[in-house]
XYZ file of C-alpha atoms in Angstrom:
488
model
C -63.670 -2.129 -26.773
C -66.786 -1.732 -24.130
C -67.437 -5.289 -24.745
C -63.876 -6.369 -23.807
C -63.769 -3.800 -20.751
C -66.895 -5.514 -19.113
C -65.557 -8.941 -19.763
C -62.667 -7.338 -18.297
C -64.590 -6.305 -15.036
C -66.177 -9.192 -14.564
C -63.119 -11.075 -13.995
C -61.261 -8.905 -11.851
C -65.379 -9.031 -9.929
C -64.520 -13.367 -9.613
C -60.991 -12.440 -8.700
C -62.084 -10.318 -5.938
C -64.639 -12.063 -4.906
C -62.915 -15.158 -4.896
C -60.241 -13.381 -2.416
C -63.059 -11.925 -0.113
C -65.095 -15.618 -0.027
C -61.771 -17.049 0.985
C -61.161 -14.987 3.660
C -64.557 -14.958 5.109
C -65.623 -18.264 4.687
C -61.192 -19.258 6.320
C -62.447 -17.733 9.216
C -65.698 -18.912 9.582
C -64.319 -22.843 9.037
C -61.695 -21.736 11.669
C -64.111 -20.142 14.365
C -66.702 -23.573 14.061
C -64.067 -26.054 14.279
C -62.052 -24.033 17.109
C -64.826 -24.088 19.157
C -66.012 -27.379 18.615
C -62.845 -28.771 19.027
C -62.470 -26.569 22.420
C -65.813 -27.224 23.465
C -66.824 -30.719 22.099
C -70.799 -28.897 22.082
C -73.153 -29.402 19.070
C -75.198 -27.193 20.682
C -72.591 -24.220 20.457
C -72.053 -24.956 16.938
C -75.227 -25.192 15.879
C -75.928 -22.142 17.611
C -72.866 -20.000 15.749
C -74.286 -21.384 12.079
C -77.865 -20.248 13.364
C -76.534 -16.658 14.304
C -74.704 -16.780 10.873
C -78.360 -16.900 8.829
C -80.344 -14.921 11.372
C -77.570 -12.261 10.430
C -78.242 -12.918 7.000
C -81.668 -12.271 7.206
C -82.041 -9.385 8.925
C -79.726 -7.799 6.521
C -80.289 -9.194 3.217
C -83.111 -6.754 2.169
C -81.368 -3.551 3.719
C -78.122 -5.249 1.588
C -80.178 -5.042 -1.457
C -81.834 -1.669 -1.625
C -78.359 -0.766 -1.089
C -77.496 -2.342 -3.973
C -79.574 -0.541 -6.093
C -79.268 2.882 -5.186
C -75.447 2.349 -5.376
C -72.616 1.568 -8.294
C -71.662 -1.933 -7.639
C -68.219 -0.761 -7.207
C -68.849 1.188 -4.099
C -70.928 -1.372 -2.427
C -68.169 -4.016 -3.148
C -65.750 -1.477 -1.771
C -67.846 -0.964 1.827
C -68.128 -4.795 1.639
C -64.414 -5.064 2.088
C -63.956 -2.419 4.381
C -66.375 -3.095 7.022
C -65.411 -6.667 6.853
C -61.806 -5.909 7.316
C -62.891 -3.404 10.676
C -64.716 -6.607 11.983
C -62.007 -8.803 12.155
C -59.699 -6.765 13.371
C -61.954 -5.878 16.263
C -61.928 -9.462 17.006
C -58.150 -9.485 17.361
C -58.087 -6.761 19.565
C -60.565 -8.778 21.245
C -58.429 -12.149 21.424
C -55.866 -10.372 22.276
C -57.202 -8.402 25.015
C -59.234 -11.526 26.731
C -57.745 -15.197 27.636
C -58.602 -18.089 25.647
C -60.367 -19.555 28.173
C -62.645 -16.432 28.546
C -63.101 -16.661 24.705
C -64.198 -20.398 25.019
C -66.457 -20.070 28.178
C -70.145 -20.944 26.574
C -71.505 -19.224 29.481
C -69.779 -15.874 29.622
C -70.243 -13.012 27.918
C -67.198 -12.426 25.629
C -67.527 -16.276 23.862
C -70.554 -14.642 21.871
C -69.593 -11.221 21.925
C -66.045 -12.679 20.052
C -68.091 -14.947 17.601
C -71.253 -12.251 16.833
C -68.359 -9.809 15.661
C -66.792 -12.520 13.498
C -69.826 -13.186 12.144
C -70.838 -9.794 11.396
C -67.646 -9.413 9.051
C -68.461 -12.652 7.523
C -72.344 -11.567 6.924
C -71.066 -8.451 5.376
C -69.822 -10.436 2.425
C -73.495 -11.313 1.079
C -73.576 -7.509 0.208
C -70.856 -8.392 -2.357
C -72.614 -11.618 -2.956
C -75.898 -9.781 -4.111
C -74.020 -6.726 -5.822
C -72.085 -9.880 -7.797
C -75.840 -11.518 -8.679
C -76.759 -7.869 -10.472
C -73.169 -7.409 -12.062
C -74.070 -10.333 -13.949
C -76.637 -8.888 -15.392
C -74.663 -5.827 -16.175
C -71.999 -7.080 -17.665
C -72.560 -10.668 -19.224
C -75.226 -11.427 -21.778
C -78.560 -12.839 -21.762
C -77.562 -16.169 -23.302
C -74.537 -16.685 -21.379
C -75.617 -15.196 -18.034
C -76.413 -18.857 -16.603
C -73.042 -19.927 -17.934
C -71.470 -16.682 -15.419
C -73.474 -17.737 -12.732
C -71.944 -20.981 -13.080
C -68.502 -19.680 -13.133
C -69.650 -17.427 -10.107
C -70.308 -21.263 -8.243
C -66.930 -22.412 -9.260
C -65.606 -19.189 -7.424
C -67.220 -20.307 -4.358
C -66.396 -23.790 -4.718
C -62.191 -23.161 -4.977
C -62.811 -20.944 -1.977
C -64.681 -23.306 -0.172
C -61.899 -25.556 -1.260
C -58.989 -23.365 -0.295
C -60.613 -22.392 3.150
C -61.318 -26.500 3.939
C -57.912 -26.796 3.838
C -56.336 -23.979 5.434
C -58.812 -23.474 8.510
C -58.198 -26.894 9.797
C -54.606 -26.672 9.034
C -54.310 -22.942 10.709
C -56.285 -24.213 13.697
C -54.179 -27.016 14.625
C -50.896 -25.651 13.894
C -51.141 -22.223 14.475
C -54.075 -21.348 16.718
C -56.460 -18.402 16.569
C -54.542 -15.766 16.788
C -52.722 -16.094 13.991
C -55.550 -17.119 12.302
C -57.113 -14.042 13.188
C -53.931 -12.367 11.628
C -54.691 -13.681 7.906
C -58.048 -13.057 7.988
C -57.424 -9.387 8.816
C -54.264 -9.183 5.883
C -56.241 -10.670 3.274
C -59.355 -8.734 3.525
C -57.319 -5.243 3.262
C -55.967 -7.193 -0.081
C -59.595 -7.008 -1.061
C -60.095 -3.406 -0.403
C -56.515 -2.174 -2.220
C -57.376 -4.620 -5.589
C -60.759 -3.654 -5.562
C -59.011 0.147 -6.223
C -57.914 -0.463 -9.057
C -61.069 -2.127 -10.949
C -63.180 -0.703 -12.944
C -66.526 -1.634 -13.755
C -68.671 0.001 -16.864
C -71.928 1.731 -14.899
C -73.131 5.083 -14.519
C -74.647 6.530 -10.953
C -78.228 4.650 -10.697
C -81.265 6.578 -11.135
C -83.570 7.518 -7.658
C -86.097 5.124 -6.777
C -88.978 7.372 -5.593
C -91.011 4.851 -4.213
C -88.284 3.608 -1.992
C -88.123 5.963 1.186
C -86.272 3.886 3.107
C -83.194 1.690 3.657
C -85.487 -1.221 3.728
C -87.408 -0.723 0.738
C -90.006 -4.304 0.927
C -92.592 -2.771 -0.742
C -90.332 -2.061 -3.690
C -89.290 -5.812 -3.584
C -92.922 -7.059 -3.240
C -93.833 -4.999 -6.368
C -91.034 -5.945 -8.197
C -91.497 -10.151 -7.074
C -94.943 -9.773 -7.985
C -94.430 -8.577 -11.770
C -93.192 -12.299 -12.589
C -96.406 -14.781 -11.608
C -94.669 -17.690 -10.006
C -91.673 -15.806 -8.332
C -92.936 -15.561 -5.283
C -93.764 -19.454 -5.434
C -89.878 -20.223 -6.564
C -88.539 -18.057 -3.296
C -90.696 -20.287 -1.068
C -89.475 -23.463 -2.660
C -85.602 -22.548 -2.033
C -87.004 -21.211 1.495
C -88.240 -24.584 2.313
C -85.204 -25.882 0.959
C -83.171 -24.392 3.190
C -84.795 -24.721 6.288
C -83.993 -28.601 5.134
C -80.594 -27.495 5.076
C -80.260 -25.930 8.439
C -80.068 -29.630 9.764
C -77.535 -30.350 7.735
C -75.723 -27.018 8.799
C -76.295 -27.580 12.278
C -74.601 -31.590 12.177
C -72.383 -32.012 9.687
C -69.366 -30.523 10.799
C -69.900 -32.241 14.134
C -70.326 -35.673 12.110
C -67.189 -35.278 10.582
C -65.105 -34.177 13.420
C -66.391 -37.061 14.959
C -64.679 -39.394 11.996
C -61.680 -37.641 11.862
C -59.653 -34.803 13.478
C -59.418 -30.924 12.632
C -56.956 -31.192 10.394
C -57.936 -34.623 8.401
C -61.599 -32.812 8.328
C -60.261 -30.092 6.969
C -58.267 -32.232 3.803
C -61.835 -33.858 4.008
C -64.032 -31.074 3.399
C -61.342 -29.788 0.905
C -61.904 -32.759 -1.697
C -65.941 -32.800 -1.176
C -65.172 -29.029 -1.973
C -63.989 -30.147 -5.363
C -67.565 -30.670 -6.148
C -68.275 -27.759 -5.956
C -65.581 -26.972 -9.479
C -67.136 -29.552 -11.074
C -70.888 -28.441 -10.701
C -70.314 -25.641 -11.307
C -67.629 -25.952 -14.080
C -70.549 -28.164 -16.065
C -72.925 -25.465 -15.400
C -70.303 -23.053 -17.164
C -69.567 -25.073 -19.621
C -73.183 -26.001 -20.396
C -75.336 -23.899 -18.959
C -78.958 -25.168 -17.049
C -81.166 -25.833 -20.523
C -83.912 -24.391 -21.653
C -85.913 -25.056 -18.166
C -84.122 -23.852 -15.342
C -87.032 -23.847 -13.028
C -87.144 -28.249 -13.961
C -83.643 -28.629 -13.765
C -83.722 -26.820 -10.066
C -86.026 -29.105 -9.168
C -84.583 -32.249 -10.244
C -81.107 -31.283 -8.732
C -82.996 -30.575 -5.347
C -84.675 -33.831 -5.489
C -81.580 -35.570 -6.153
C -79.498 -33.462 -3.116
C -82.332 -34.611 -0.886
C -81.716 -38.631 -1.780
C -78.188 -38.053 -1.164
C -78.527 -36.397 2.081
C -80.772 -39.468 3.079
C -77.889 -41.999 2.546
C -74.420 -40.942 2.814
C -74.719 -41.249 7.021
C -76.461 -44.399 6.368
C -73.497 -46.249 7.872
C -70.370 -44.316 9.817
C -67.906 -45.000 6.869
C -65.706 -42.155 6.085
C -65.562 -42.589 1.965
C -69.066 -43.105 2.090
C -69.411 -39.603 3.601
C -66.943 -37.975 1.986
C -68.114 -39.491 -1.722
C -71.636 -38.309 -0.815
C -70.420 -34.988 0.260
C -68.586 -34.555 -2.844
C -71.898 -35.462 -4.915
C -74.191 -32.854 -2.326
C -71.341 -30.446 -3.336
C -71.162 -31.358 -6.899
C -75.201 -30.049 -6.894
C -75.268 -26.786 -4.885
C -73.752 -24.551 -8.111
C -76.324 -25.645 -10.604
C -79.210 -24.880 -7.657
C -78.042 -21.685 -7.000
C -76.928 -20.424 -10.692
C -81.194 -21.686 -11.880
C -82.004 -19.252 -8.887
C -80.231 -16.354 -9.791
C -80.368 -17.129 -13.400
C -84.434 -17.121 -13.795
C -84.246 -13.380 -11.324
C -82.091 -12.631 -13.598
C -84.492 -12.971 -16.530
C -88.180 -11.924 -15.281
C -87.043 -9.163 -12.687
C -86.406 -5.290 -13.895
C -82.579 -4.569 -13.569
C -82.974 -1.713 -11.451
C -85.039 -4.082 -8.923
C -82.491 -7.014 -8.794
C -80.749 -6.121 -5.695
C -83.859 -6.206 -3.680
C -85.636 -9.283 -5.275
C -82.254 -11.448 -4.377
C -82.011 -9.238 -1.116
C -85.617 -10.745 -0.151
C -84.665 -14.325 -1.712
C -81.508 -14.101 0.672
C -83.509 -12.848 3.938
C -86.311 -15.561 3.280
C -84.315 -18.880 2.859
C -81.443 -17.436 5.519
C -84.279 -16.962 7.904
C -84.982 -20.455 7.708
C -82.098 -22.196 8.321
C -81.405 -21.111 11.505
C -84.503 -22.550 12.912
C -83.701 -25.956 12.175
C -79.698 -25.294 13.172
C -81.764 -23.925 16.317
C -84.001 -26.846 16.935
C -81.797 -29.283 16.098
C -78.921 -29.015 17.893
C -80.332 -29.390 21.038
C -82.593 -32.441 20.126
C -79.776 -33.907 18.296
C -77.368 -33.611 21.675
C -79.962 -33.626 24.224
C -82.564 -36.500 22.487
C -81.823 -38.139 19.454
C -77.761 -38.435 20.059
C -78.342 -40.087 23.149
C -81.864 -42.354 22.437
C -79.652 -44.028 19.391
C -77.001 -45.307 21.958
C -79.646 -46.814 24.072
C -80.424 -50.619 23.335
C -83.774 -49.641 22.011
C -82.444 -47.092 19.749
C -80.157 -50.088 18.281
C -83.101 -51.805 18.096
C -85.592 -49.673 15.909
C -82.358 -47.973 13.357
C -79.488 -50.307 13.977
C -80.856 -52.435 10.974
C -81.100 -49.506 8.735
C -77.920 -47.028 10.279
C -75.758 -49.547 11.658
C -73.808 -48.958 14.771
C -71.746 -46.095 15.525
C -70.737 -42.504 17.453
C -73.287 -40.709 16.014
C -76.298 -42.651 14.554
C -78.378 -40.130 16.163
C -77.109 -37.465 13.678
C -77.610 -40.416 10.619
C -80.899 -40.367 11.856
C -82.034 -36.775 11.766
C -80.335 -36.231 8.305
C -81.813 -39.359 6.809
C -85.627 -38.035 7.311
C -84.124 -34.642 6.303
C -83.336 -36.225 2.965
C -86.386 -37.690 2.397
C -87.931 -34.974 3.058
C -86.643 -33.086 0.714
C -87.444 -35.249 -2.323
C -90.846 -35.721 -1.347
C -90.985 -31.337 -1.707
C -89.294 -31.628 -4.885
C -91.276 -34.160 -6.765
C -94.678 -32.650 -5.338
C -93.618 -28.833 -6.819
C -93.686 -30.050 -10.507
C -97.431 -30.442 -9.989
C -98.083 -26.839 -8.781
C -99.299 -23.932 -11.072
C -96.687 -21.607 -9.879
C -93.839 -24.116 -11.624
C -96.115 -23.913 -15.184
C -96.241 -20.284 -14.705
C -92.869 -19.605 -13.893
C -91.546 -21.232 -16.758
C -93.794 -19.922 -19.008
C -92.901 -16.621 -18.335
C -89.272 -17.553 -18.526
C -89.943 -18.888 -21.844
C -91.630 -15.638 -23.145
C -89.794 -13.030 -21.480
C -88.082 -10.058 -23.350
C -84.131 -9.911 -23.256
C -83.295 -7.926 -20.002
C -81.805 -4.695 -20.704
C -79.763 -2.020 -18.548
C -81.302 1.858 -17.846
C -79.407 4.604 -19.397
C -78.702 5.672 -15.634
C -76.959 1.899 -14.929
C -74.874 1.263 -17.719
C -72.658 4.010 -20.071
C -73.464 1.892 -23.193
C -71.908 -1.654 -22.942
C -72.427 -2.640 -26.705
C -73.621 -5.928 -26.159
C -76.995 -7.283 -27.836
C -78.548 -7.883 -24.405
C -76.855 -5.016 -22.481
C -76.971 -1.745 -24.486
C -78.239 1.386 -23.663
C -81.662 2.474 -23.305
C -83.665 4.790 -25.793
C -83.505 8.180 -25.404
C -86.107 8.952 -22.261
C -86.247 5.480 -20.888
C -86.020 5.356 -17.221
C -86.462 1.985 -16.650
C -85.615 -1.755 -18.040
C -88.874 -3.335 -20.391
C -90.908 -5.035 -17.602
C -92.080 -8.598 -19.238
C -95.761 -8.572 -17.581
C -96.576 -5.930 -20.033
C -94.383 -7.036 -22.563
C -96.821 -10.024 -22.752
C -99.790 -7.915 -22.652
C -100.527 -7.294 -19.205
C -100.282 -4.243 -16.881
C -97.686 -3.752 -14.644
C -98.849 -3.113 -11.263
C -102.352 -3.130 -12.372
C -104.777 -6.027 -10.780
C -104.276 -8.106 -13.519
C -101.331 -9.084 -12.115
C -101.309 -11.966 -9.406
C -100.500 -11.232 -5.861
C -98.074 -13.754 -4.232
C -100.554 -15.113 -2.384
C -102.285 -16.460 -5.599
C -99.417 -18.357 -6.924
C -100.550 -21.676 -4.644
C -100.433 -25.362 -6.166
């Protein structure tokens, strides 16, 4: 019966979550493709997705120390609620202020309007990190990388569903009513998250963690698995890769098509995003997550290089579909090895510094790039000398420039890929994921889910077996590497 109520939970969790990501992502879509359509600015763009990840990571730690020292319930609950208050602020605001106002790059209420819809959408990685430890809670060991994929399929039909609908909303209805969705679907959040019910008792105190943003608590805990720190770099790196795709590739594909054949667009790439992760749920990531991370990474890099290569719209929207296809099985190794080498009751803050680190770099490519893509590279690629050097290799086209920058992203990122399987941090990692003990739930986190990964803890346990001294070392001790010792 406890087994069945936390399978239970964790699908009304992927229901819910599934409604919130909708929402949140529906409006986000909306807000970059109004104003881009409005504007015709890569720059402003560029700049809203930057302010998206900067949110991110300022956030992401304070996000997960509150996910620790909460039930996952409540935090999901505040998700929806704050969420919900900024949205409807922005209505008030649309309402309240002219469009043009709204649109006016140089005024005061354009940013004001966009900061607040970001704000509700950031809120949504506190459900997004509470989600990453419910999985641990609630789903075993051996098919926790299976639930993480199922968690990317979730993400995938809302990406998906939101494709579709913000391009559609946008051009037929406007922003306003747009708004008005947004706003009605996240209070359906908040009244179906009432009425689940998720197995966990009250969390036990953290002493060491005096404050909201506990980073010494997430050091300690990152350092406990040799070759953590190493892995959070990697998908750091990664990311500031993918800021330059975040920055230019709506603007790429509003330049092949209009908002509403973007959005169908985006909507079948988005179907790769069921299939990876589908496989993932199906079959999970092997025995080597950290090598199969790296292998998918290498191979999202050589896509990125080519599918600009020429400005054909199936060639883009195949090789969006494949980039798609690979972002679940990236994400579930991620959260899968955390998952497996960090303490339960530390979870929220390892992915809460994970989160901060690789947000924090995407926005300063989107930052950087935006204006060298409109002010530099956009406009040296329609000069005859541009033609010159790249026409061979890009052909000819609107935006070659953007082709350009994303084609030395790509490469870039399979040069990263192929160099990490020759560090010490990768041996290490896996190693320890090899050799780690099955990841177990406090008596203050769980009221006794009988599964054999999740049950209770012995009488007088306070905390979850940590796996450095499982294998014979000392937690905390100086036998234990610092992050800084995990280099190549």
């Amino acid at each position: 019966m406890q087994r069945t109520a936390a399978k239970t939970a964790f699908t009304n969790v992927l229901l819910n979550t599934l409604i919130a990501n909708v929402t949140t992502s529906f409006l986000w879509f909306a807000l970059t493709f109004w104003v881009y359509i409005e504007t015709r600015s890569v720059l402003a763009t560029g700049i809203i997705g930057g302010a998206y990840m900067l949110f991110i990571a300022f956030f992401a730690m304070i996000f997960g120390t509150i996910v620790d020292r909460h039930r996952k319930h409540t935090v999901m609950l505040l998700s929806s609620v704050i969420s919900a208050a900024a949205f409807l602020v922005a209505g008030l605001l649309y309402l309240w202020q002219p469009e043009a106002a709204l649109l006016d790059l140089g005024g005061p209420w354009f940013w004001l309007f966009a900061l607040v819809i970001l704000f509700g959408g950031v809120i949504e990685q506190l459900r997004n990190i509470a989600l990453s430890t419910t999985v641990t809670l609630l789903v075993e060991e051996d098919k926790r990388a299976n639930a993480n994929g199922l968690v990317g399929t979730v993400q995938g039909l809302a990406f998906l569903v939101t494709s579709v609908f913000s391009g559609l909303s946008i051009g037929f209805l406007g922003m306003g009513w747009t708004l008005a969705i947004a706003i009605a679907a996240m209070a359906l959040t908040f009244v179906h998250l009432l009425f689940i019910r998720i197995p966990e008792g009250a969390p036990e105190p953290d002493p060491t963690a005096s404050s909201a943003l506990d980073f010494r608590g997430s050091v300690k805990a990152i350092r406990l698995a040799p070759g953590l720190f190493a892995l959070i770099i990697f998908s750091t790196f990664n990311n500031l890769i993918g800021g330059v795709y975040m920055a230019l590739m709506d603007p790429y594909g509003l330049t092949l098509f209009d908002a509403q054949t973007w959005g169908f667009a985006l909507a079948f790439a988005s179907t790769g995003f069921l299939i990876g992760g589908g496989l993932v749920a199906k079959f999970g990531l092997g025995a080597k997550p950290m090598r199969t991370l790296l292998l998918i990474v290498m191979a999202m890099g050589l896509l990125g290089a080519v599918f600009m290569l020429r400005e054909w719209w199936p060639l883009y929207v195949i090789g969006m579909w494949m980039y798609m296809a690979l972002v679940p099985p990236a994400e579930a190794a991620e959260q899968t090895i955390i998952q497996k080498v960090v303490p339960f009751d530390r979870q929220g803050r390892v992915f809460g510094v994970a989160a901060a680190m690789e947000a924090a770099a995407a926005p300063v490519t989107a930052f950087l790039i935006a204006p060298i893509a409109e002010f530099l590279i956009i406009p040296y690629m329609r000069t005859p000398e541009g033609d010159r050097h790249w026409g061979w290799l890009l052909g000819e086209g609107e935006a070659r420039g953007i082709a350009l920058i994303c084609l030395f992203a790509g490469l870039i990122m399979v040069v990263a890929g192929g160099l990490a399987f020759l560090t010490r941090s990768y041996r290490k990692l896996t190693d320890l994921y090899a050799h780690a003990p099955a990841q177990e739930a406090g008596e203050g986190e769980v009221d006794a889910i009988a599964s054999p990964s999740l049950e209770a803890a012995p009488s007088g346990a306070s905390a979850p077996i940590d796996p450095v001294s499982a294998r014979g070392g000392r937690a905390g001790a100086d036998g234990i590497e610092a992050p800084g010792d995990d280099r190549a």
